[in-house]
Amino acid sequence: MHIHCSAIGLCMAMAISWPLLAQQSPDQTLQSVLEQAYDPETFAEGDEEAAAAWVDQLEAYTIHPLDLNQATAEQLAGFPFLNALQIQAFLNYRRLLGSLTSVYELQAIPGWDASTIQKLLPFVYVHEEGQMVSSATSAPKFQWLSRYQRVMPRAWGYVKTTGSRYVGSPDAWLNKWQWQQRRFQAGLVAEKDAGEPFFRSFNAKGFDHVGMYAAYKGNKTLQQLLVGDYEVNFGQGLINWQSYSLNHSAYALQIEKNNSSLRPHAGTAEYGYFRGLAVQLQERHWQQTVFVSCQAPGAYWDSVDGHRVITSWDETGYHRTLTENGHRGILQIFSAGTQIRYRFSSGYMALNHVYHHLSIPMQKRDAAYNRYAFSGNVLYNLSVDYAWSVHNQHLFGEIAWSHNQRVAILQGWMMQISKPISVGALFRYYPKDYHTLYANGFSAGGETANETGWYLASEMQWRRFQVYAYVDWYYFPAWRYQISGPMRGTEALCRIDWQIDANENMSHQLMVQMRYRRGAKDIETPDGKKPMPTACWQHILGWTGTASRWTFALRGYVNRFAQTDTLHAAGFAVYGEAGHQLNSHFHWDARLAWFQVPSYDTRIYAYERTVPYMFSMPFYYHRGWRAYLLLHYAVGRHLRLDVRWATTWYLDQQQIGSGLDRIDGSQKHQLIAQLIWRI
């Protein structure tokens, strides 16, 4: 107890003398976290809806913060700036010295630096025993979110009158209802995408997608009971992982997956989740998770020898045309699985199993890159995963088996060399014919198959100076899409953040990031398609400043792409933005960007502020300007209105997009209006 009191006294003294820990606004912190967390290449593969679900949780913590004295390892892992070493150090500190009495006590935890604590403060609080919980930190019992979107002018799919066309209007409408009490939680999602019919045609009953869930969280044997839509996350993602996770982000040591085995699916994604019943039981150190699901995801099909076969999944969730609507309801997947986990003071070990039965067999189209793909209607996987911390080191990994007797391996290690410096390494081996349905292991190619790689990383955190760096060497032994042969690749990143000045009224921060990717891509030759080496350099230079109620930012981007001696391209973009908190009810944000990106290979992704519980990361391509204005207005304690208008106008295009999404003209506008009601 004497040690605990001394630590508290030291922390309080530091809190008085250390202005760097002045708390940023939740909105400012959330934007900086998301900008650093997302990898454009990973995001480009279609994780927008899954990423939005993760952003939902971070947004929720800005409204009703997480109590650090009750936080679990899985909850803390949701913050991308906390690595496994810091989380384990926090849990050890709390276990040895008891509940925290102040957030400033975090400074006494080994491996916790001022920068990390500053990022965490807007999302957490410390609830002292016997203290009343304020309305600011308690979760709302009920929340209704209604979001309207429209892109203007209308695309060709709405204008044409014959042939394939969009059946519905260009309006998109989302409604989400969430209700929760101490142990009960329920949610309902109803969504209509742009182009989908509403109360007519094949959606005569209204919304195109409806999802719901009900959950009970206990505190003894019955830990959790879920009915409806839910996500299952086992191990390191080698057999099943349905929630979003970072991969090759600027948080270099975010390499271990650590999330709740069960969680409700409250997002809008129409693929990649289960629907049925799941239960989680706890008895002392033992935990068991069991789930049963019957789902009907969208799928593309073909006929082989007079029998229907599934050729690929429809992951978009769009049902705007008669053809797109024909992709759903043709397949049912029965899934079941279990996890048995044993927890001990410094880690855990778990045995995982999943089983899938498809009502129609899978047989992908005849292509060289599909040679080793799964075929049939039965698929099952088994794995063993573990995590173990000892002193200043942390080990984790998973060994998995697929139904065709192939073994996949992932092994990771992290170590804190000194208080500011931590290092990590990860090895993965995924056979070319390793088969899973919902795997999401750490990878460079976006698949948990056909890859072997080594990843090395380091994070250095000082008071005003942070460095993040990694290098990843990987090998694809078999053909992949647009890569006609084996390929070796390299990816490296270095990011430096410098807090120039920080006090209660003003702060300035500089950031520089460099990323290098070397791989291969097919090009046409007289002898057919052949993979040729590619190299891409990405450079970002940014400044962020805050003064009183104002925030300002400048960013510059340069992307360079090279393939052979003749294919070279460079893309440039720069933007400036400003935001102002007029009063406790109203604030605004605005941005103006200029871009000149002549090649799709040099496209530039840039995170944008948008309405709460939504994610926006468009890419710049061609030559032109982009601007947006975002307005936030809180009508009392229970009602909030957000409106966003974004415009892109091109200087070298008279036609935007292609196919049914084609817009005739050089300008494209988007309106988003959102209403949130909480009680």
Short mmCIF file of N, CA and C in Angstrom, two decimals, residues 147-306:
data_model
loop_
_atom_site.label_atom_id
_atom_site.label_comp_id
_atom_site.label_asym_id
_atom_site.label_seq_id
_atom_site.Cartn_x
_atom_site.Cartn_y
_atom_site.Cartn_z
N ARG A 147 -29.66 8.01 -40.79
CA ARG A 147 -28.69 8.64 -41.70
C ARG A 147 -29.21 8.60 -43.13
N TYR A 148 -29.19 9.75 -43.78
CA TYR A 148 -29.61 9.88 -45.17
C TYR A 148 -28.40 10.29 -46.01
N GLN A 149 -28.26 9.67 -47.21
CA GLN A 149 -27.18 10.00 -48.12
C GLN A 149 -27.71 10.09 -49.55
N ARG A 150 -27.06 10.97 -50.32
CA ARG A 150 -27.39 11.04 -51.75
C ARG A 150 -26.21 11.62 -52.51
N VAL A 151 -25.92 11.01 -53.66
CA VAL A 151 -24.88 11.48 -54.55
C VAL A 151 -25.54 12.18 -55.73
N MET A 152 -24.99 13.33 -56.12
CA MET A 152 -25.55 14.12 -57.21
C MET A 152 -24.43 14.52 -58.17
N PRO A 153 -24.73 14.65 -59.47
CA PRO A 153 -26.01 14.35 -60.14
C PRO A 153 -26.24 12.84 -60.23
N ARG A 154 -27.39 12.47 -60.75
CA ARG A 154 -27.74 11.06 -60.83
C ARG A 154 -26.84 10.32 -61.81
N ALA A 155 -26.49 9.08 -61.42
CA ALA A 155 -25.65 8.24 -62.28
C ALA A 155 -26.47 7.67 -63.43
N TRP A 156 -25.76 7.09 -64.41
CA TRP A 156 -26.39 6.56 -65.61
C TRP A 156 -27.38 5.45 -65.29
N GLY A 157 -27.16 4.72 -64.21
CA GLY A 157 -28.05 3.62 -63.84
C GLY A 157 -29.45 4.08 -63.45
N TYR A 158 -29.61 5.36 -63.10
CA TYR A 158 -30.93 5.90 -62.77
C TYR A 158 -31.57 6.59 -63.98
N VAL A 159 -30.74 6.97 -64.95
CA VAL A 159 -31.23 7.75 -66.08
C VAL A 159 -31.76 6.87 -67.19
N LYS A 160 -31.04 5.78 -67.51
CA LYS A 160 -31.43 4.94 -68.64
C LYS A 160 -32.77 4.26 -68.38
N THR A 161 -33.50 4.01 -69.44
CA THR A 161 -34.86 3.47 -69.32
C THR A 161 -34.97 2.04 -69.83
N THR A 162 -33.95 1.53 -70.52
CA THR A 162 -34.00 0.16 -71.03
C THR A 162 -32.77 -0.60 -70.57
N GLY A 163 -32.87 -1.94 -70.61
CA GLY A 163 -31.75 -2.78 -70.22
C GLY A 163 -31.54 -2.77 -68.72
N SER A 164 -30.36 -3.18 -68.29
CA SER A 164 -30.04 -3.21 -66.87
C SER A 164 -29.99 -1.79 -66.31
N ARG A 165 -30.69 -1.55 -65.22
CA ARG A 165 -30.73 -0.24 -64.58
C ARG A 165 -31.01 -0.42 -63.10
N TYR A 166 -30.78 0.65 -62.34
CA TYR A 166 -31.07 0.62 -60.92
C TYR A 166 -32.58 0.74 -60.71
N VAL A 167 -33.12 -0.18 -59.95
CA VAL A 167 -34.57 -0.25 -59.76
C VAL A 167 -35.04 0.83 -58.80
N GLY A 168 -34.22 1.15 -57.79
CA GLY A 168 -34.63 2.11 -56.77
C GLY A 168 -34.13 3.51 -57.01
N SER A 169 -34.35 4.38 -56.03
CA SER A 169 -33.94 5.79 -56.10
C SER A 169 -32.47 5.92 -55.67
N PRO A 170 -31.85 7.06 -55.95
CA PRO A 170 -30.45 7.27 -55.54
C PRO A 170 -30.30 7.63 -54.07
N ASP A 171 -31.37 7.58 -53.31
CA ASP A 171 -31.31 7.89 -51.88
C ASP A 171 -30.89 6.66 -51.08
N ALA A 172 -30.00 6.85 -50.11
CA ALA A 172 -29.61 5.79 -49.17
C ALA A 172 -30.11 6.18 -47.79
N TRP A 173 -30.62 5.20 -47.06
CA TRP A 173 -31.20 5.49 -45.75
C TRP A 173 -30.84 4.36 -44.79
N LEU A 174 -30.28 4.74 -43.66
CA LEU A 174 -29.89 3.79 -42.61
C LEU A 174 -30.56 4.17 -41.31
N ASN A 175 -31.10 3.16 -40.62
CA ASN A 175 -31.66 3.34 -39.28
C ASN A 175 -31.07 2.28 -38.36
N LYS A 176 -30.61 2.73 -37.19
CA LYS A 176 -30.07 1.81 -36.19
C LYS A 176 -30.68 2.14 -34.84
N TRP A 177 -31.25 1.12 -34.22
CA TRP A 177 -31.80 1.26 -32.87
C TRP A 177 -30.98 0.39 -31.92
N GLN A 178 -30.56 0.95 -30.80
CA GLN A 178 -29.80 0.21 -29.80
C GLN A 178 -30.38 0.49 -28.43
N TRP A 179 -30.59 -0.58 -27.68
CA TRP A 179 -31.13 -0.49 -26.33
C TRP A 179 -30.28 -1.34 -25.41
N GLN A 180 -29.96 -0.82 -24.24
CA GLN A 180 -29.16 -1.61 -23.31
C GLN A 180 -29.44 -1.20 -21.87
N GLN A 181 -29.33 -2.20 -21.02
CA GLN A 181 -29.37 -2.01 -19.59
C GLN A 181 -28.10 -2.61 -19.00
N ARG A 182 -28.10 -2.88 -17.73
CA ARG A 182 -26.88 -3.33 -17.08
C ARG A 182 -26.38 -4.64 -17.67
N ARG A 183 -27.30 -5.58 -17.93
CA ARG A 183 -26.89 -6.89 -18.45
C ARG A 183 -27.53 -7.25 -19.79
N PHE A 184 -28.50 -6.47 -20.24
CA PHE A 184 -29.18 -6.78 -21.49
C PHE A 184 -28.84 -5.73 -22.54
N GLN A 185 -28.77 -6.19 -23.76
CA GLN A 185 -28.48 -5.32 -24.88
C GLN A 185 -29.19 -5.86 -26.12
N ALA A 186 -29.74 -4.97 -26.92
CA ALA A 186 -30.42 -5.38 -28.15
C ALA A 186 -30.24 -4.30 -29.21
N GLY A 187 -30.29 -4.73 -30.46
CA GLY A 187 -30.11 -3.78 -31.56
C GLY A 187 -30.85 -4.21 -32.80
N LEU A 188 -31.19 -3.23 -33.62
CA LEU A 188 -31.89 -3.47 -34.87
C LEU A 188 -31.29 -2.53 -35.92
N VAL A 189 -30.97 -3.08 -37.10
CA VAL A 189 -30.41 -2.32 -38.20
C VAL A 189 -31.31 -2.49 -39.42
N ALA A 190 -31.69 -1.39 -40.04
CA ALA A 190 -32.49 -1.43 -41.27
C ALA A 190 -31.85 -0.48 -42.27
N GLU A 191 -31.48 -1.00 -43.44
CA GLU A 191 -30.71 -0.20 -44.39
C GLU A 191 -31.23 -0.36 -45.80
N LYS A 192 -31.23 0.74 -46.52
CA LYS A 192 -31.49 0.78 -47.95
C LYS A 192 -30.31 1.49 -48.60
N ASP A 193 -29.56 0.78 -49.45
CA ASP A 193 -28.47 1.40 -50.19
C ASP A 193 -29.01 2.18 -51.38
N ALA A 194 -28.21 3.11 -51.87
CA ALA A 194 -28.60 3.87 -53.06
C ALA A 194 -28.83 2.92 -54.23
N GLY A 195 -29.93 3.09 -54.93
CA GLY A 195 -30.27 2.24 -56.06
C GLY A 195 -31.16 1.08 -55.72
N GLU A 196 -31.33 0.76 -54.44
CA GLU A 196 -32.17 -0.37 -54.05
C GLU A 196 -33.62 0.09 -53.89
N PRO A 197 -34.57 -0.71 -54.34
CA PRO A 197 -35.99 -0.31 -54.23
C PRO A 197 -36.45 -0.29 -52.78
N PHE A 198 -37.48 0.48 -52.52
CA PHE A 198 -38.01 0.64 -51.16
C PHE A 198 -39.53 0.53 -51.23
N PHE A 199 -40.05 -0.55 -50.61
CA PHE A 199 -41.48 -0.85 -50.61
C PHE A 199 -42.02 -1.03 -52.04
N ARG A 200 -41.21 -1.59 -52.89
CA ARG A 200 -41.67 -1.95 -54.22
C ARG A 200 -40.71 -2.93 -54.85
N SER A 201 -41.10 -3.48 -56.02
CA SER A 201 -40.30 -4.46 -56.76
C SER A 201 -39.93 -5.61 -55.83
N PHE A 202 -38.69 -6.08 -55.85
CA PHE A 202 -38.30 -7.23 -55.04
C PHE A 202 -38.07 -6.87 -53.57
N ASN A 203 -38.22 -5.57 -53.20
CA ASN A 203 -38.18 -5.17 -51.79
C ASN A 203 -39.54 -4.60 -51.38
N ALA A 204 -40.57 -5.36 -51.65
CA ALA A 204 -41.92 -4.88 -51.37
C ALA A 204 -42.17 -4.67 -49.88
N LYS A 205 -41.35 -5.32 -49.01
CA LYS A 205 -41.56 -5.20 -47.57
C LYS A 205 -40.77 -4.05 -46.95
N GLY A 206 -40.02 -3.30 -47.76
CA GLY A 206 -39.34 -2.13 -47.22
C GLY A 206 -37.84 -2.17 -47.41
N PHE A 207 -37.09 -2.16 -46.30
CA PHE A 207 -35.64 -2.08 -46.34
C PHE A 207 -35.03 -3.32 -46.98
N ASP A 208 -33.92 -3.11 -47.68
CA ASP A 208 -33.25 -4.22 -48.36
C ASP A 208 -32.55 -5.13 -47.37
N HIS A 209 -31.97 -4.56 -46.32
CA HIS A 209 -31.24 -5.36 -45.33
C HIS A 209 -31.76 -5.04 -43.94
N VAL A 210 -32.09 -6.08 -43.19
CA VAL A 210 -32.52 -5.95 -41.81
C VAL A 210 -31.74 -6.94 -40.97
N GLY A 211 -31.13 -6.45 -39.91
CA GLY A 211 -30.39 -7.31 -38.99
C GLY A 211 -30.75 -6.96 -37.55
N MET A 212 -30.64 -7.94 -36.68
CA MET A 212 -30.98 -7.70 -35.28
C MET A 212 -30.21 -8.65 -34.38
N TYR A 213 -30.11 -8.28 -33.13
CA TYR A 213 -29.45 -9.13 -32.14
C TYR A 213 -29.99 -8.81 -30.76
N ALA A 214 -29.86 -9.76 -29.87
CA ALA A 214 -30.17 -9.59 -28.45
C ALA A 214 -29.08 -10.30 -27.66
N ALA A 215 -28.57 -9.65 -26.62
CA ALA A 215 -27.43 -10.20 -25.87
C ALA A 215 -27.68 -10.06 -24.38
N TYR A 216 -27.23 -11.08 -23.64
CA TYR A 216 -27.24 -11.05 -22.18
C TYR A 216 -25.83 -11.28 -21.69
N LYS A 217 -25.35 -10.41 -20.79
CA LYS A 217 -24.02 -10.55 -20.22
C LYS A 217 -24.14 -10.81 -18.73
N GLY A 218 -23.68 -11.98 -18.30
CA GLY A 218 -23.73 -12.35 -16.90
C GLY A 218 -22.42 -12.06 -16.20
N ASN A 219 -22.33 -12.46 -14.96
CA ASN A 219 -21.11 -12.22 -14.20
C ASN A 219 -20.60 -13.48 -13.50
N LYS A 220 -21.25 -14.62 -13.75
CA LYS A 220 -20.81 -15.85 -13.13
C LYS A 220 -20.60 -16.90 -14.20
N THR A 221 -21.32 -17.99 -14.14
CA THR A 221 -21.10 -19.08 -15.10
C THR A 221 -21.47 -18.67 -16.51
N LEU A 222 -22.64 -18.06 -16.67
CA LEU A 222 -23.08 -17.62 -17.99
C LEU A 222 -22.50 -16.24 -18.26
N GLN A 223 -21.42 -16.19 -19.04
CA GLN A 223 -20.76 -14.93 -19.34
C GLN A 223 -21.53 -14.13 -20.40
N GLN A 224 -22.02 -14.84 -21.43
CA GLN A 224 -22.67 -14.13 -22.52
C GLN A 224 -23.59 -15.08 -23.29
N LEU A 225 -24.75 -14.55 -23.67
CA LEU A 225 -25.70 -15.28 -24.51
C LEU A 225 -26.13 -14.34 -25.62
N LEU A 226 -25.97 -14.80 -26.87
CA LEU A 226 -26.27 -13.97 -28.04
C LEU A 226 -27.27 -14.68 -28.94
N VAL A 227 -28.28 -13.96 -29.38
CA VAL A 227 -29.27 -14.47 -30.33
C VAL A 227 -29.38 -13.46 -31.47
N GLY A 228 -29.34 -13.95 -32.70
CA GLY A 228 -29.44 -13.07 -33.85
C GLY A 228 -28.12 -12.99 -34.59
N ASP A 229 -27.68 -11.77 -34.95
CA ASP A 229 -26.45 -11.58 -35.72
C ASP A 229 -25.28 -11.35 -34.76
N TYR A 230 -24.19 -12.05 -35.01
CA TYR A 230 -23.02 -11.92 -34.14
C TYR A 230 -21.76 -12.26 -34.91
N GLU A 231 -20.62 -11.91 -34.32
CA GLU A 231 -19.30 -12.18 -34.90
C GLU A 231 -18.50 -13.08 -33.97
N VAL A 232 -17.70 -13.94 -34.56
CA VAL A 232 -16.87 -14.88 -33.81
C VAL A 232 -15.41 -14.63 -34.17
N ASN A 233 -14.58 -14.48 -33.14
CA ASN A 233 -13.16 -14.22 -33.33
C ASN A 233 -12.35 -15.23 -32.51
N PHE A 234 -11.65 -16.11 -33.21
CA PHE A 234 -10.84 -17.14 -32.55
C PHE A 234 -9.37 -16.91 -32.85
N GLY A 235 -8.53 -17.05 -31.82
CA GLY A 235 -7.09 -17.08 -31.98
C GLY A 235 -6.53 -15.86 -32.67
N GLN A 236 -5.62 -16.09 -33.62
CA GLN A 236 -4.98 -15.05 -34.39
C GLN A 236 -5.59 -14.93 -35.79
N GLY A 237 -6.80 -15.45 -35.95
CA GLY A 237 -7.52 -15.29 -37.20
C GLY A 237 -7.23 -16.34 -38.25
N LEU A 238 -6.57 -17.45 -37.88
CA LEU A 238 -6.21 -18.46 -38.87
C LEU A 238 -7.38 -19.35 -39.26
N ILE A 239 -8.43 -19.42 -38.42
CA ILE A 239 -9.58 -20.23 -38.80
C ILE A 239 -10.88 -19.42 -38.81
N ASN A 240 -10.98 -18.36 -37.99
CA ASN A 240 -12.19 -17.55 -37.99
C ASN A 240 -11.93 -16.22 -37.30
N TRP A 241 -12.16 -15.13 -38.02
CA TRP A 241 -12.06 -13.78 -37.44
C TRP A 241 -12.94 -12.87 -38.27
N GLN A 242 -14.04 -12.37 -37.67
CA GLN A 242 -15.04 -11.61 -38.42
C GLN A 242 -15.09 -10.14 -38.06
N SER A 243 -14.40 -9.73 -37.00
CA SER A 243 -14.33 -8.32 -36.67
C SER A 243 -13.15 -7.68 -37.38
N TYR A 244 -13.14 -6.36 -37.40
CA TYR A 244 -12.05 -5.66 -38.08
C TYR A 244 -10.77 -5.74 -37.25
N SER A 245 -9.63 -5.82 -37.91
CA SER A 245 -8.34 -5.79 -37.23
C SER A 245 -7.32 -5.09 -38.11
N LEU A 246 -6.35 -4.46 -37.47
CA LEU A 246 -5.33 -3.72 -38.20
C LEU A 246 -4.34 -4.67 -38.84
N ASN A 247 -3.72 -4.21 -39.92
CA ASN A 247 -2.78 -5.03 -40.67
C ASN A 247 -1.82 -4.10 -41.40
N HIS A 248 -0.55 -4.13 -41.03
CA HIS A 248 0.45 -3.25 -41.65
C HIS A 248 0.07 -1.78 -41.47
N SER A 249 -0.29 -1.38 -40.29
CA SER A 249 -0.62 0.01 -40.04
C SER A 249 0.60 0.74 -39.50
N ALA A 250 0.48 2.07 -39.37
CA ALA A 250 1.58 2.85 -38.82
C ALA A 250 1.77 2.61 -37.33
N TYR A 251 0.83 1.95 -36.66
CA TYR A 251 1.08 1.45 -35.31
C TYR A 251 1.80 0.12 -35.48
N ALA A 252 3.12 0.17 -35.54
CA ALA A 252 3.92 -0.95 -36.03
C ALA A 252 3.77 -2.21 -35.20
N LEU A 253 3.52 -2.09 -33.89
CA LEU A 253 3.44 -3.27 -33.03
C LEU A 253 2.01 -3.78 -32.87
N GLN A 254 1.09 -3.30 -33.68
CA GLN A 254 -0.27 -3.85 -33.67
C GLN A 254 -0.29 -5.11 -34.53
N ILE A 255 0.29 -6.18 -34.03
CA ILE A 255 0.41 -7.41 -34.79
C ILE A 255 -0.32 -8.58 -34.14
N GLU A 256 -0.75 -8.41 -32.90
CA GLU A 256 -1.49 -9.48 -32.23
C GLU A 256 -2.98 -9.18 -32.24
N LYS A 257 -3.77 -10.16 -32.61
CA LYS A 257 -5.23 -10.02 -32.55
C LYS A 257 -5.69 -10.39 -31.15
N ASN A 258 -6.51 -9.50 -30.56
CA ASN A 258 -6.99 -9.73 -29.21
C ASN A 258 -8.34 -9.06 -29.09
N ASN A 259 -9.39 -9.82 -29.32
CA ASN A 259 -10.74 -9.28 -29.27
C ASN A 259 -11.65 -10.28 -28.58
N SER A 260 -12.83 -9.86 -28.23
CA SER A 260 -13.79 -10.76 -27.61
C SER A 260 -14.13 -11.89 -28.57
N SER A 261 -14.20 -13.10 -28.04
CA SER A 261 -14.54 -14.25 -28.88
C SER A 261 -15.92 -14.09 -29.50
N LEU A 262 -16.83 -13.47 -28.77
CA LEU A 262 -18.18 -13.22 -29.25
C LEU A 262 -18.49 -11.74 -29.13
N ARG A 263 -19.13 -11.19 -30.16
CA ARG A 263 -19.61 -9.82 -30.08
C ARG A 263 -20.78 -9.65 -31.03
N PRO A 264 -21.77 -8.82 -30.67
CA PRO A 264 -22.91 -8.60 -31.56
C PRO A 264 -22.46 -7.98 -32.87
N HIS A 265 -23.14 -8.33 -33.94
CA HIS A 265 -22.89 -7.70 -35.24
C HIS A 265 -23.91 -6.58 -35.40
N ALA A 266 -23.46 -5.36 -35.13
CA ALA A 266 -24.35 -4.20 -35.18
C ALA A 266 -24.07 -3.32 -36.38
N GLY A 267 -23.19 -3.76 -37.29
CA GLY A 267 -22.84 -2.96 -38.45
C GLY A 267 -23.76 -3.21 -39.63
N THR A 268 -23.40 -2.61 -40.77
CA THR A 268 -24.22 -2.73 -41.97
C THR A 268 -23.68 -3.74 -42.97
N ALA A 269 -22.53 -4.35 -42.69
CA ALA A 269 -21.97 -5.35 -43.61
C ALA A 269 -22.94 -6.51 -43.75
N GLU A 270 -23.19 -6.95 -44.98
CA GLU A 270 -24.14 -8.03 -45.24
C GLU A 270 -23.43 -9.35 -45.52
N TYR A 271 -22.14 -9.40 -45.24
CA TYR A 271 -21.36 -10.62 -45.43
C TYR A 271 -20.31 -10.70 -44.32
N GLY A 272 -19.98 -11.92 -43.91
CA GLY A 272 -18.91 -12.09 -42.96
C GLY A 272 -19.34 -12.08 -41.51
N TYR A 273 -20.54 -12.56 -41.20
CA TYR A 273 -21.00 -12.69 -39.82
C TYR A 273 -21.89 -13.91 -39.73
N PHE A 274 -22.23 -14.30 -38.51
CA PHE A 274 -23.10 -15.45 -38.27
C PHE A 274 -24.48 -14.98 -37.82
N ARG A 275 -25.45 -15.86 -38.02
CA ARG A 275 -26.83 -15.58 -37.58
C ARG A 275 -27.36 -16.84 -36.92
N GLY A 276 -27.63 -16.73 -35.63
CA GLY A 276 -28.10 -17.91 -34.91
C GLY A 276 -27.99 -17.70 -33.41
N LEU A 277 -27.36 -18.68 -32.73
CA LEU A 277 -27.27 -18.68 -31.26
C LEU A 277 -25.83 -18.91 -30.86
N ALA A 278 -25.36 -18.17 -29.86
CA ALA A 278 -24.01 -18.34 -29.33
C ALA A 278 -24.04 -18.15 -27.83
N VAL A 279 -23.21 -18.90 -27.13
CA VAL A 279 -23.17 -18.84 -25.67
C VAL A 279 -21.72 -18.94 -25.21
N GLN A 280 -21.41 -18.24 -24.14
CA GLN A 280 -20.07 -18.27 -23.55
C GLN A 280 -20.21 -18.54 -22.06
N LEU A 281 -19.51 -19.58 -21.59
CA LEU A 281 -19.56 -20.01 -20.19
C LEU A 281 -18.21 -19.82 -19.54
N GLN A 282 -18.22 -19.56 -18.21
CA GLN A 282 -16.98 -19.35 -17.48
C GLN A 282 -17.05 -20.11 -16.16
N GLU A 283 -16.01 -20.86 -15.86
CA GLU A 283 -15.89 -21.57 -14.59
C GLU A 283 -14.45 -21.45 -14.12
N ARG A 284 -14.24 -20.52 -13.17
CA ARG A 284 -12.89 -20.21 -12.68
C ARG A 284 -11.98 -19.82 -13.85
N HIS A 285 -10.94 -20.61 -14.11
CA HIS A 285 -9.99 -20.26 -15.16
C HIS A 285 -10.40 -20.79 -16.54
N TRP A 286 -11.49 -21.54 -16.61
CA TRP A 286 -11.89 -22.15 -17.87
C TRP A 286 -13.02 -21.34 -18.51
N GLN A 287 -12.93 -21.18 -19.81
CA GLN A 287 -13.97 -20.47 -20.56
C GLN A 287 -14.30 -21.28 -21.81
N GLN A 288 -15.60 -21.43 -22.09
CA GLN A 288 -16.03 -22.18 -23.27
C GLN A 288 -17.01 -21.35 -24.08
N THR A 289 -16.79 -21.31 -25.39
CA THR A 289 -17.66 -20.60 -26.32
C THR A 289 -18.21 -21.59 -27.34
N VAL A 290 -19.53 -21.56 -27.55
CA VAL A 290 -20.18 -22.45 -28.50
C VAL A 290 -21.13 -21.61 -29.36
N PHE A 291 -21.14 -21.86 -30.67
CA PHE A 291 -22.05 -21.14 -31.54
C PHE A 291 -22.63 -22.06 -32.61
N VAL A 292 -23.85 -21.72 -33.04
CA VAL A 292 -24.54 -22.41 -34.13
C VAL A 292 -25.16 -21.34 -35.01
N SER A 293 -25.00 -21.48 -36.33
CA SER A 293 -25.46 -20.44 -37.24
C SER A 293 -26.03 -21.05 -38.51
N CYS A 294 -27.03 -20.38 -39.08
CA CYS A 294 -27.55 -20.71 -40.41
C CYS A 294 -27.72 -19.39 -41.15
N GLN A 295 -26.85 -19.18 -42.13
CA GLN A 295 -26.78 -17.89 -42.81
C GLN A 295 -26.96 -18.11 -44.31
N ALA A 296 -27.44 -17.06 -44.99
CA ALA A 296 -27.65 -17.13 -46.44
C ALA A 296 -26.96 -15.95 -47.11
N PRO A 297 -25.63 -15.99 -47.25
CA PRO A 297 -24.91 -14.87 -47.88
C PRO A 297 -25.13 -14.84 -49.38
N GLY A 298 -24.94 -13.68 -49.96
CA GLY A 298 -25.04 -13.56 -51.41
C GLY A 298 -23.89 -14.29 -52.09
N ALA A 299 -24.16 -14.84 -53.29
CA ALA A 299 -23.14 -15.62 -53.99
C ALA A 299 -23.39 -15.59 -55.48
N TYR A 300 -22.29 -15.69 -56.25
CA TYR A 300 -22.36 -15.86 -57.70
C TYR A 300 -22.33 -17.35 -58.00
N TRP A 301 -23.09 -17.78 -58.99
CA TRP A 301 -23.17 -19.21 -59.27
C TRP A 301 -23.08 -19.47 -60.77
N ASP A 302 -22.84 -20.73 -61.07
CA ASP A 302 -22.76 -21.18 -62.46
C ASP A 302 -23.29 -22.61 -62.50
N SER A 303 -23.43 -23.15 -63.71
CA SER A 303 -23.91 -24.52 -63.88
C SER A 303 -22.80 -25.38 -64.47
N VAL A 304 -22.51 -26.50 -63.81
CA VAL A 304 -21.49 -27.44 -64.27
C VAL A 304 -22.12 -28.84 -64.34
N ASP A 305 -22.15 -29.41 -65.52
CA ASP A 305 -22.75 -30.73 -65.73
C ASP A 305 -24.19 -30.78 -65.24
N GLY A 306 -24.90 -29.68 -65.45
CA GLY A 306 -26.31 -29.63 -65.08
C GLY A 306 -26.56 -29.37 -63.61
#
